PDB file of C-alpha atoms in Angstrom:
ATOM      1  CA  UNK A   1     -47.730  20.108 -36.937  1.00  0.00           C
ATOM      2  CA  UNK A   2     -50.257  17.926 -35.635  1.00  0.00           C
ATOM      3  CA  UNK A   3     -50.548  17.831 -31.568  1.00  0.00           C
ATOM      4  CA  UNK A   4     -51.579  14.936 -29.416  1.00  0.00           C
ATOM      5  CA  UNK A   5     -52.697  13.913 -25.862  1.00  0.00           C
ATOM      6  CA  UNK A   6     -50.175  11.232 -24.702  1.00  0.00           C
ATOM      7  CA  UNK A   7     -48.906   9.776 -21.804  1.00  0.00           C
ATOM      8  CA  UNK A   8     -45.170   9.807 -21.605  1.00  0.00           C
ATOM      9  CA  UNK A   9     -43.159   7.463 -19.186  1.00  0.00           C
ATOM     10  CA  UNK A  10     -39.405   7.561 -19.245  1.00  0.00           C
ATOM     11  CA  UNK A  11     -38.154   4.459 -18.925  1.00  0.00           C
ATOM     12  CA  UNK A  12     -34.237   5.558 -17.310  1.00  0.00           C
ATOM     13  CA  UNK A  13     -36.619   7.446 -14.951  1.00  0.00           C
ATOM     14  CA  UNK A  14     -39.824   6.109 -14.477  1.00  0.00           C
ATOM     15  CA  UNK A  15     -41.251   9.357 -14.289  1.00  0.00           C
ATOM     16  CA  UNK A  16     -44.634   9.595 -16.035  1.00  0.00           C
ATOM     17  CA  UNK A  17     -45.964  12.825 -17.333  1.00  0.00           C
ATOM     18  CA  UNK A  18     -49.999  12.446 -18.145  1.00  0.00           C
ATOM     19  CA  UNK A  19     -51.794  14.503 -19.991  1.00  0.00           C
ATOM     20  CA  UNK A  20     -48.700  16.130 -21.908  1.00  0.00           C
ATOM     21  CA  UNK A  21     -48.668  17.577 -25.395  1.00  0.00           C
ATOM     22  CA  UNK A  22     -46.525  16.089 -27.555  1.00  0.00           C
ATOM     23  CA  UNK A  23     -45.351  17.028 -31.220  1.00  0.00           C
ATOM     24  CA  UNK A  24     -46.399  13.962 -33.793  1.00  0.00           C
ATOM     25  CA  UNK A  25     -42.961  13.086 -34.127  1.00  0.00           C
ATOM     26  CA  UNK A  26     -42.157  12.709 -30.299  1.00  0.00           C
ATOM     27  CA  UNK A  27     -41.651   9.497 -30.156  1.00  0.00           C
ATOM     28  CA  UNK A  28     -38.234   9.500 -31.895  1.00  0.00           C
ATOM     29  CA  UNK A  29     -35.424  11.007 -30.752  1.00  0.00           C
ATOM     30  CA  UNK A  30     -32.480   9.563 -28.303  1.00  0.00           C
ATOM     31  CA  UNK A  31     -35.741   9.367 -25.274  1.00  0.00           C
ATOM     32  CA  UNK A  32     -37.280   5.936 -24.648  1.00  0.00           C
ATOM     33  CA  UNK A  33     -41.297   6.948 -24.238  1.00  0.00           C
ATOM     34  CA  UNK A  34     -44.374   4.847 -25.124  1.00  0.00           C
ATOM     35  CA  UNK A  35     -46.620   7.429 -26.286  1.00  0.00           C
ATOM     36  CA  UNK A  36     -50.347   6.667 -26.968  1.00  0.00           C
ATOM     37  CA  UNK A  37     -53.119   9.198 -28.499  1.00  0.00           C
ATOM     38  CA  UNK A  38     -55.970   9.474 -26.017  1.00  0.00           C
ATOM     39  CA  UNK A  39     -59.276   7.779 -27.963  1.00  0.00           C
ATOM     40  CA  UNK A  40     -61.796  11.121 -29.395  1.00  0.00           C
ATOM     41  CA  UNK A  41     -64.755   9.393 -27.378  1.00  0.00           C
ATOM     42  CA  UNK A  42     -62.472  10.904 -24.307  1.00  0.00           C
ATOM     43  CA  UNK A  43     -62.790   7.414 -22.792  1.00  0.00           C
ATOM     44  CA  UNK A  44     -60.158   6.154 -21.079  1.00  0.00           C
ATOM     45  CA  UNK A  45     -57.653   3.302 -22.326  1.00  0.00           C
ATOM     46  CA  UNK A  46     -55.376   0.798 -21.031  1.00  0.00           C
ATOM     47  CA  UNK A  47     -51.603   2.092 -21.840  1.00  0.00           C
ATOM     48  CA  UNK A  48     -48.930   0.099 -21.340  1.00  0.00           C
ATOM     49  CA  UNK A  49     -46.494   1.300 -19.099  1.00  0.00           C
ATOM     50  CA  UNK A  50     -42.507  -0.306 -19.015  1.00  0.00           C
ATOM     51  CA  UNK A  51     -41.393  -0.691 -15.191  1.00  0.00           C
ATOM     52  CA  UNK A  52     -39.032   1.550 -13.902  1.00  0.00           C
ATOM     53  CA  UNK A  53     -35.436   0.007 -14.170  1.00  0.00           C
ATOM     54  CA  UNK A  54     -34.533  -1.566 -11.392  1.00  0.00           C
ATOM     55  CA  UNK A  55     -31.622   0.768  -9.452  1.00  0.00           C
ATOM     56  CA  UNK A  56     -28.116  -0.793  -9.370  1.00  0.00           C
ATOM     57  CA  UNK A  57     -26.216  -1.015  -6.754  1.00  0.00           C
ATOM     58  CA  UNK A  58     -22.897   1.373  -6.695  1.00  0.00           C
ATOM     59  CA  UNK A  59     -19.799  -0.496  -7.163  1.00  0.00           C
ATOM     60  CA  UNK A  60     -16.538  -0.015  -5.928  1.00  0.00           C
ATOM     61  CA  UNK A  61     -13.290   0.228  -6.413  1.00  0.00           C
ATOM     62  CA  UNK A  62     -11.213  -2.557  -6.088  1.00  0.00           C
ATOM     63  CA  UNK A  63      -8.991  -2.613  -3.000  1.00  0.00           C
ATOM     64  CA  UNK A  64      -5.701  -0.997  -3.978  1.00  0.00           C
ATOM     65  CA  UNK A  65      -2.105  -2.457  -1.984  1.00  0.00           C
ATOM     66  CA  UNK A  66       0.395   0.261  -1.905  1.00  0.00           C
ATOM     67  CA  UNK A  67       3.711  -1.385  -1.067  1.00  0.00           C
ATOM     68  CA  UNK A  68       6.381   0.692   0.849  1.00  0.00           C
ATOM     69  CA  UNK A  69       9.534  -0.806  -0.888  1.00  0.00           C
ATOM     70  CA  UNK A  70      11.298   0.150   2.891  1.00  0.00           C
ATOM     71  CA  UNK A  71       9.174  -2.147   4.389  1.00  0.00           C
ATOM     72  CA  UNK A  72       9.694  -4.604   1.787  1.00  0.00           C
ATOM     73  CA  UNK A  73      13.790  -4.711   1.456  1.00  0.00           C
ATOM     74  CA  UNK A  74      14.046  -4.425   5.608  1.00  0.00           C
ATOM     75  CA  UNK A  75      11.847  -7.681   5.680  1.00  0.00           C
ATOM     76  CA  UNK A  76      13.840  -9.341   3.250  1.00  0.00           C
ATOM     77  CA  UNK A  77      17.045  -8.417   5.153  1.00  0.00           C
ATOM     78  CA  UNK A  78      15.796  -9.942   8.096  1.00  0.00           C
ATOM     79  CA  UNK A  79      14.744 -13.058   6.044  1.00  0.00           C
ATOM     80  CA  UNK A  80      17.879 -13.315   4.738  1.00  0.00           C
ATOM     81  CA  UNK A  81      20.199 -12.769   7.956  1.00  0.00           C
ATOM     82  CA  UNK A  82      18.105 -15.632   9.260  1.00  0.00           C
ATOM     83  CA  UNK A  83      19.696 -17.513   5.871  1.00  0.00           C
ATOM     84  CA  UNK A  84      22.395 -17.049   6.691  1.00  0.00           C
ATOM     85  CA  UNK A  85      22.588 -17.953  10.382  1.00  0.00           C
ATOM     86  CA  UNK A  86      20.591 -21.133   9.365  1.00  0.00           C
ATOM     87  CA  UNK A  87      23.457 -22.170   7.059  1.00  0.00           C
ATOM     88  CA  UNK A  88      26.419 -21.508  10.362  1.00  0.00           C
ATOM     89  CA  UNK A  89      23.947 -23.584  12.430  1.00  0.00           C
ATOM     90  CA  UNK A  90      22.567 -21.267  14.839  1.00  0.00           C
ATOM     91  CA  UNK A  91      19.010 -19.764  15.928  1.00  0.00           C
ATOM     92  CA  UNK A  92      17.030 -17.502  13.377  1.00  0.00           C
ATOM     93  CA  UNK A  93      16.948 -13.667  15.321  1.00  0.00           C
ATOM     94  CA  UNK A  94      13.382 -12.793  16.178  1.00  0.00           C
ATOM     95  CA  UNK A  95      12.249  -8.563  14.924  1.00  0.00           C
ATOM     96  CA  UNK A  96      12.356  -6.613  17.927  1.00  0.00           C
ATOM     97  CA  UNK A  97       9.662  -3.786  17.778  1.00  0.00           C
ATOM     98  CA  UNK A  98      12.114  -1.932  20.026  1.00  0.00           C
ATOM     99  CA  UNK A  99      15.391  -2.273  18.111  1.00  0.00           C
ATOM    100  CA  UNK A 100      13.525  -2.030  14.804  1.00  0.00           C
ATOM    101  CA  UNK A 101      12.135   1.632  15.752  1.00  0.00           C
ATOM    102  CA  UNK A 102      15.875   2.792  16.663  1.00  0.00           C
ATOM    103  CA  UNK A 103      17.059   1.019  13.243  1.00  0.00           C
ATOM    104  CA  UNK A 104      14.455   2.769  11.512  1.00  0.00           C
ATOM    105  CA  UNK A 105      15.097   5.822  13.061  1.00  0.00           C
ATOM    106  CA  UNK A 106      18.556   6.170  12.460  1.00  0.00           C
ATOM    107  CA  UNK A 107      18.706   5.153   8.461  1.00  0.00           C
ATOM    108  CA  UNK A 108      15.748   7.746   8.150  1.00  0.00           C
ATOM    109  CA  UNK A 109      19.172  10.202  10.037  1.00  0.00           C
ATOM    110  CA  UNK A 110      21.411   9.118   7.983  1.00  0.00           C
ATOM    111  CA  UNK A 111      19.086   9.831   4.604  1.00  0.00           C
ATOM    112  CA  UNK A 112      18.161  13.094   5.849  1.00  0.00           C
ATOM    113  CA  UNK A 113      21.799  14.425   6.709  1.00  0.00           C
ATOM    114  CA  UNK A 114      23.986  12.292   4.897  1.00  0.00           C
ATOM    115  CA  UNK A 115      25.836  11.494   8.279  1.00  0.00           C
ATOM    116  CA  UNK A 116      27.368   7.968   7.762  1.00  0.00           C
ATOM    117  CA  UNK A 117      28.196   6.846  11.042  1.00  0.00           C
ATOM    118  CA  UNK A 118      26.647   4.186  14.252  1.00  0.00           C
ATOM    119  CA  UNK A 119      24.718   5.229  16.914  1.00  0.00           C
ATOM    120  CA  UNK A 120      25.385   5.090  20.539  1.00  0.00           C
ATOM    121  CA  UNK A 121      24.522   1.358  21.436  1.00  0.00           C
ATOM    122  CA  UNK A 122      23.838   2.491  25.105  1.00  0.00           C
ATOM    123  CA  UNK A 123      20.387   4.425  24.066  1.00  0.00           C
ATOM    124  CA  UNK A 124      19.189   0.815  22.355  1.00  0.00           C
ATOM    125  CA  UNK A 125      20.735  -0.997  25.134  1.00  0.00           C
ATOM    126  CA  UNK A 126      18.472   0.928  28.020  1.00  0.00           C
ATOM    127  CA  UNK A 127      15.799   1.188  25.700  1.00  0.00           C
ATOM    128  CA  UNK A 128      15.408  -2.462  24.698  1.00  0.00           C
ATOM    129  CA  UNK A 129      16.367  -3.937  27.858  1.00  0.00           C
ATOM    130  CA  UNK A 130      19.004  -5.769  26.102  1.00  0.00           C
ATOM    131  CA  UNK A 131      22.207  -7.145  27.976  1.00  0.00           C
ATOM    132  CA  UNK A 132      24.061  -6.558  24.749  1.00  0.00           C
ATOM    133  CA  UNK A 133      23.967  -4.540  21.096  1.00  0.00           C
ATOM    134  CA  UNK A 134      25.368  -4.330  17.928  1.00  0.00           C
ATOM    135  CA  UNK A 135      24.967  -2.561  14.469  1.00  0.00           C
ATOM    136  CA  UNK A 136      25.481  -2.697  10.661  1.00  0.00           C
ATOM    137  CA  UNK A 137      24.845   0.497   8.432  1.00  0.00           C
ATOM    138  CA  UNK A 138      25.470   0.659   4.871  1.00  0.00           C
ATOM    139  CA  UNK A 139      24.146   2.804   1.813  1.00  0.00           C
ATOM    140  CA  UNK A 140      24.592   2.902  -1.745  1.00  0.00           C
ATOM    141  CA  UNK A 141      23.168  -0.639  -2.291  1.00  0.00           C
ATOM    142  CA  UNK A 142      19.458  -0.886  -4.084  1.00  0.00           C
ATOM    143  CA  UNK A 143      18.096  -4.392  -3.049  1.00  0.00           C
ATOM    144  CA  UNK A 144      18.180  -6.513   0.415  1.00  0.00           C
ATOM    145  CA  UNK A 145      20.234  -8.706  -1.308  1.00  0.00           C
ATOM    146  CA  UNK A 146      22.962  -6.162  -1.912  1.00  0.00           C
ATOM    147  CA  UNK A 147      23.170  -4.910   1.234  1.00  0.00           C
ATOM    148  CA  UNK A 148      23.686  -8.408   2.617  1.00  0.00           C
ATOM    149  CA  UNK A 149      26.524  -9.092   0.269  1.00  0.00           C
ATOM    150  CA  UNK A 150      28.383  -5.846   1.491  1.00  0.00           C
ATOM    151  CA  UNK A 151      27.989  -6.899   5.015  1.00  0.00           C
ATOM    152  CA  UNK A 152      28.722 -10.635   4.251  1.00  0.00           C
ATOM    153  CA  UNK A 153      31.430  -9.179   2.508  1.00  0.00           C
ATOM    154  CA  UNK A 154      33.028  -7.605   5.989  1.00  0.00           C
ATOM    155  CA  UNK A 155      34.227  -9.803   8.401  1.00  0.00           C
ATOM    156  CA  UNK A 156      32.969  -7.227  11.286  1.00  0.00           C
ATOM    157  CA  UNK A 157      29.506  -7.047   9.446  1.00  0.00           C
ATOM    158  CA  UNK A 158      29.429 -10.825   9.244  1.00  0.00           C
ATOM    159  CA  UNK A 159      30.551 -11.226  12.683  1.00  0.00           C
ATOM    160  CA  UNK A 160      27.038  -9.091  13.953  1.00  0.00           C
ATOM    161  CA  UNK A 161      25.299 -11.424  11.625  1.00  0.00           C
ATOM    162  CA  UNK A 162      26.170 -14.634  12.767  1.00  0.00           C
ATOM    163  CA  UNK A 163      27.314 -13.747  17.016  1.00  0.00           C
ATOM    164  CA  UNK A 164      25.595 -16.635  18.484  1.00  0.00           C
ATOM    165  CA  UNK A 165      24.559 -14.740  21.381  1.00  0.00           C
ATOM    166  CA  UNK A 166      22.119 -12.052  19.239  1.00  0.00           C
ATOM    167  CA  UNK A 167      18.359 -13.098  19.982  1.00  0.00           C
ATOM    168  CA  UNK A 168      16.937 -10.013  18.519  1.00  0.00           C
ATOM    169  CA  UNK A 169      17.147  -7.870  15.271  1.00  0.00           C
ATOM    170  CA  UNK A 170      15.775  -4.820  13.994  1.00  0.00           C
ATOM    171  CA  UNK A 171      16.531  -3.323  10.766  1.00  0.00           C
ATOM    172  CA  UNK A 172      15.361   0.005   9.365  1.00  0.00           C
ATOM    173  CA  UNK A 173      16.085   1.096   5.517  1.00  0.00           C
ATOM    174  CA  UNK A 174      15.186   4.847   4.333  1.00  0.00           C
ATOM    175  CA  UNK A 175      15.624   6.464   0.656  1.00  0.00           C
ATOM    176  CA  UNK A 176      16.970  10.260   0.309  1.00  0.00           C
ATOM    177  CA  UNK A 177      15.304  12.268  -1.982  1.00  0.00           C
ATOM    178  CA  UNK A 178      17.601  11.419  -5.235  1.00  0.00           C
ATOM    179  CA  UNK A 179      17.156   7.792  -4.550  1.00  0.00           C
ATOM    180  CA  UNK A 180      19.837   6.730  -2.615  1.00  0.00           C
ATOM    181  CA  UNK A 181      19.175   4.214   0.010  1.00  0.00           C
ATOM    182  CA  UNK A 182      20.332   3.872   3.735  1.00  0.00           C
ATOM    183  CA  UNK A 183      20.317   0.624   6.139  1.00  0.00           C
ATOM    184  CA  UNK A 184      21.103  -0.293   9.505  1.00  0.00           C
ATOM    185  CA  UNK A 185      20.488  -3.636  11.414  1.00  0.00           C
ATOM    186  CA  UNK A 186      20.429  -3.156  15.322  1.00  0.00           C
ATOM    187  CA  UNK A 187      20.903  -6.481  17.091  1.00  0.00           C
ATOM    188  CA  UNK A 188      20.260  -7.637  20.576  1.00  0.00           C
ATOM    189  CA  UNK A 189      20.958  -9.806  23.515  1.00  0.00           C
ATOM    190  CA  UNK A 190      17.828  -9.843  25.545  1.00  0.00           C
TER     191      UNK A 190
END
């Protein structure tokens, strides 16, 4: 095996080794290295050296959206009570944070117990600082759309919908653990 005097730069690196000994054959292999013999006069030489690569910046991930498909089906069913009160004439309801946290609050009840029944309208009432209150619940359905057509499909449901004195709505939807999902719409006069 014949040894050499080289000088060794890594290129992914850029670190340079001088003065190491390196088999003949060193300069294959899965390395990049410029290797060149140091002259016998032991004067030195010009060797030409690759740059460091240049570091990259890190990237990152793309910006993921989850989508909470509660949020997504009680937004509908506000859009489309405001349809439908469009369509009898009278004044889209504006989202109450207040009567949307009791609407929320209550489906999320009704998932976790099963309990299908209203709450007290007297708690949203004092709460809200709302002159007047009313509610729709249903479960079973598994879009906005279908829970509209249940309470479309009820004339006291409809009546909530389209009372002309309502100014506010909230609505809160919740899923039980086997998928079955729970609504409620809390309405005010405020």
């Amino acid at each position: 095996m014949t040894l050499r005097r080289a000088l060794t730069v890594t290129v992914a690196t850029g670190v340079c080794l001088i003065g190491s000994i390196l088999p003949a054959h060193a300069s294959t292999g899965p390395w990049k290295t410029f290797n060149r013999m140091a002259p016998a006069s032991g004067t030195a030489t010009a060797v030409p050296v690759a740059a460091p690569l240049a570091p990259t910046a890190p990237t990152t991930p793309a910006a993921v959206t989850v989508v909470d498909p509660a949020l997504t089906m009680a937004s509908r069913i506000v859009e489309l009570v405001n349809t439908e009160r469009a369509a009898a004439g009278l004044a889209p309801l504006k989202v109450s944070t207040c009567a949307q946290t009791f609407a929320v609050t209550w489906s999320r009840h009704m998932a976790a117990t099963g309990d299908f029944s209203h709450q007290s309208l007297t708690p949203i009432m004092t709460g809200c600082s709302a002159w007047g209150a009313g509610e729709n619940i249903a479960y079973g359905a598994t879009s906005a759309d279908q829970f509209m057509t249940l309470w479309m499909n009820s004339a006291g449901h409809k009546a909530n919908i389209l009372r002309a004195t309502f100014t506010h709505i909230g609505v809160g939807v919740a899923q039980t653990a086997d998928g079955r999902w729970y609504a409620t719409q809390d309405f005010l006069t405020a």
